[in-house]
Amino acid sequence: MSTRAVRGATTVKENTRGAILTETGFLLREMMEKNSLKNEDIICILFTATEDLNTAYPAAAARELGIVSAGLLDYPELKVKGGLKMCIRVLMLTEAIVAQSEIKHVYLNGAKILRTDLLRDENRVAVALDGPAGSGKSTIAKLVAKELGFTYIDTGAMYRSVAFYCIDKDIDYNNELQVISRLDNINIAVLSTKMGQRYLLNGDDVTDLIRSPEVSEGASKVATYKAVREKLVALQRECAAKQSVIMDGRDIGTNVLPNAEVKVFMEGQVEERAKRRFEELELKGITTTYEEILEDIKKRDYNDSHREHNPLRKAEDAVLLDTTHMTIEEVKDYIVEEIKKHIKEEE
Ligand code: DC
């Protein structure tokens, strides 16, 4: 056995002794059960309570559970501006057989918000972010994912990978039959790395090769083919089944994840979107002109919203967000708040 640390936190609805002891006791039991711990395994437990909780010492809940030999200590929590209210935090040191990386930390009630990266299984959250090219989806999705510890899935990168394959293998992407006949040879995988998600095409990392205007045009074309969509939508749903995700695309809220907990549809004036995309490509060293990008985006807007299968459309239950006059920070904060609202409602 080795010494391990287990974290936990919970919130209470009222500042009463009963509420504090009940919720703390419940939290401690969950932390022990999830990590298969017995009373005698526990070395010590540190508790903090926010200043709005002053009717009981949370540590008393441990004694009520029969944890008698462990050292227990209560502290006041730091008064950080905007911090979660009526919150009890716990750090338990214990003997355990498993590695620290296998330890399960437990966040209950409103405290789930403190570790959104740990939301799993029944608490998993899916966020669908749809909108036309250049509306800022990917920039925003990356920031939201980073802040909440979600996985960002860029579905456009998957259509781009198919287009890249066609261009690379001299297959005419305008010829549906030719593309479909090669679909079985196209294997796309998403790899989580320290540099974020990487997109593998038949084992090769193509993440940085699929941003050219030529690939953009090809992606918009192959995305009109039913068989291509079916293959990629299956992969996208598989990605969302494992973890909390924020997924961006054109049909996420309407088709890929119709039950997503949070849906946002981002729009913006086409000139503003073209300007953003032009600046983004310039930064990446891809030579093009603003006029070329504007034309490309107008063409893709038309293709994406007029195609037969799963066209670009706002889901009825999606929030509409016009980002033309919003800063990146404002859009990110808005979406993070929408997600937090959802998590609180689930309590
Ligand atoms: O978001 P993007 O520019 O990387 O997407 C490239 C193309 O892929 C876009 O023109 C339309 C298509 N696409 C789609 O049809 N459905 C999605 N869910 C994502 C992208």
Short mmCIF file of N, CA and C and ligand atoms in Angstrom, two decimals, residues 133 137 154-157 159-160 211 216 219-220 223 229 236 248-252 256 277 300 304 307, ligand 1:
data_model
loop_
_atom_site.label_atom_id
_atom_site.label_comp_id
_atom_site.label_asym_id
_atom_site.label_seq_id
_atom_site.Cartn_x
_atom_site.Cartn_y
_atom_site.Cartn_z
N ALA A 133 -18.50 28.93 -42.30
CA ALA A 133 -17.04 29.06 -42.31
C ALA A 133 -16.64 30.44 -41.80
N LYS A 137 -15.79 29.43 -34.89
CA LYS A 137 -16.12 28.24 -34.09
C LYS A 137 -14.90 27.57 -33.49
N ASP A 154 -12.98 18.74 -33.96
CA ASP A 154 -13.16 19.59 -35.14
C ASP A 154 -13.64 18.68 -36.28
N THR A 155 -14.96 18.67 -36.51
CA THR A 155 -15.47 17.73 -37.53
C THR A 155 -15.11 18.18 -38.94
N GLY A 156 -14.91 19.49 -39.12
CA GLY A 156 -14.49 19.98 -40.44
C GLY A 156 -13.16 19.35 -40.84
N ALA A 157 -12.29 19.12 -39.83
CA ALA A 157 -10.98 18.52 -40.12
C ALA A 157 -11.14 17.13 -40.73
N TYR A 159 -13.74 16.14 -42.74
CA TYR A 159 -14.10 16.32 -44.17
C TYR A 159 -12.89 16.81 -44.95
N ARG A 160 -12.10 17.66 -44.30
CA ARG A 160 -10.88 18.15 -44.95
C ARG A 160 -9.90 16.99 -45.22
N ARG A 211 -5.42 22.90 -44.32
CA ARG A 211 -6.01 24.23 -44.15
C ARG A 211 -5.97 25.07 -45.43
N SER A 216 -10.10 23.33 -48.55
CA SER A 216 -11.39 23.86 -48.08
C SER A 216 -12.47 23.61 -49.12
N ALA A 219 -13.30 19.95 -49.34
CA ALA A 219 -14.03 19.47 -48.16
C ALA A 219 -15.51 19.80 -48.30
N SER A 220 -15.78 21.02 -48.76
CA SER A 220 -17.17 21.44 -48.91
C SER A 220 -17.88 20.55 -49.94
N ALA A 223 -18.30 16.84 -48.58
CA ALA A 223 -19.29 16.85 -47.48
C ALA A 223 -20.72 16.75 -48.00
N ARG A 229 -20.62 11.41 -45.44
CA ARG A 229 -21.20 11.93 -44.19
C ARG A 229 -21.47 10.78 -43.22
N GLN A 236 -17.67 10.67 -35.47
CA GLN A 236 -17.90 11.82 -34.57
C GLN A 236 -18.70 11.40 -33.34
N ASP A 248 -17.42 21.12 -33.12
CA ASP A 248 -17.89 22.15 -34.05
C ASP A 248 -18.06 21.59 -35.45
N GLY A 249 -18.98 22.21 -36.19
CA GLY A 249 -19.26 21.74 -37.56
C GLY A 249 -20.43 22.48 -38.15
N ARG A 250 -21.21 21.75 -38.94
CA ARG A 250 -22.36 22.36 -39.61
C ARG A 250 -23.67 21.70 -39.18
N ASP A 251 -23.58 20.41 -38.80
CA ASP A 251 -24.80 19.63 -38.52
C ASP A 251 -24.71 18.95 -37.16
N ILE A 252 -23.94 19.52 -36.25
CA ILE A 252 -23.74 18.83 -34.96
C ILE A 252 -25.03 18.85 -34.15
N VAL A 256 -25.58 15.18 -35.78
CA VAL A 256 -24.55 14.35 -35.13
C VAL A 256 -24.90 14.11 -33.66
N ARG A 277 -10.74 34.86 -41.44
CA ARG A 277 -10.11 33.67 -42.05
C ARG A 277 -8.83 34.08 -42.79
N ARG A 300 -18.74 28.45 -50.24
CA ARG A 300 -18.93 27.37 -49.25
C ARG A 300 -20.21 27.56 -48.44
N ASP A 304 -22.73 24.61 -48.36
CA ASP A 304 -23.00 23.98 -47.06
C ASP A 304 -24.46 24.10 -46.65
N ARG A 307 -26.97 21.93 -49.62
CA ARG A 307 -26.80 20.51 -49.99
C ARG A 307 -27.98 19.71 -49.44
O1 DC B 1 -15.33 23.98 -40.51
P1 DC B 1 -14.43 23.77 -41.77
O2 DC B 1 -14.26 25.00 -42.58
O3 DC B 1 -13.12 23.16 -41.39
O4 DC B 1 -15.22 22.68 -42.66
C1 DC B 1 -14.78 22.26 -43.92
C2 DC B 1 -15.98 21.83 -44.76
O5 DC B 1 -16.51 20.61 -44.24
C3 DC B 1 -17.14 22.83 -44.77
O6 DC B 1 -17.16 23.59 -45.95
C4 DC B 1 -18.36 21.97 -44.71
C5 DC B 1 -17.93 20.63 -44.28
N1 DC B 1 -18.46 20.24 -42.97
C6 DC B 1 -19.71 19.64 -42.93
O7 DC B 1 -20.35 19.52 -43.95
N2 DC B 1 -20.20 19.18 -41.77
C7 DC B 1 -19.51 19.33 -40.64
N3 DC B 1 -20.03 18.86 -39.50
C8 DC B 1 -18.26 19.96 -40.65
C9 DC B 1 -17.76 20.42 -41.83
#
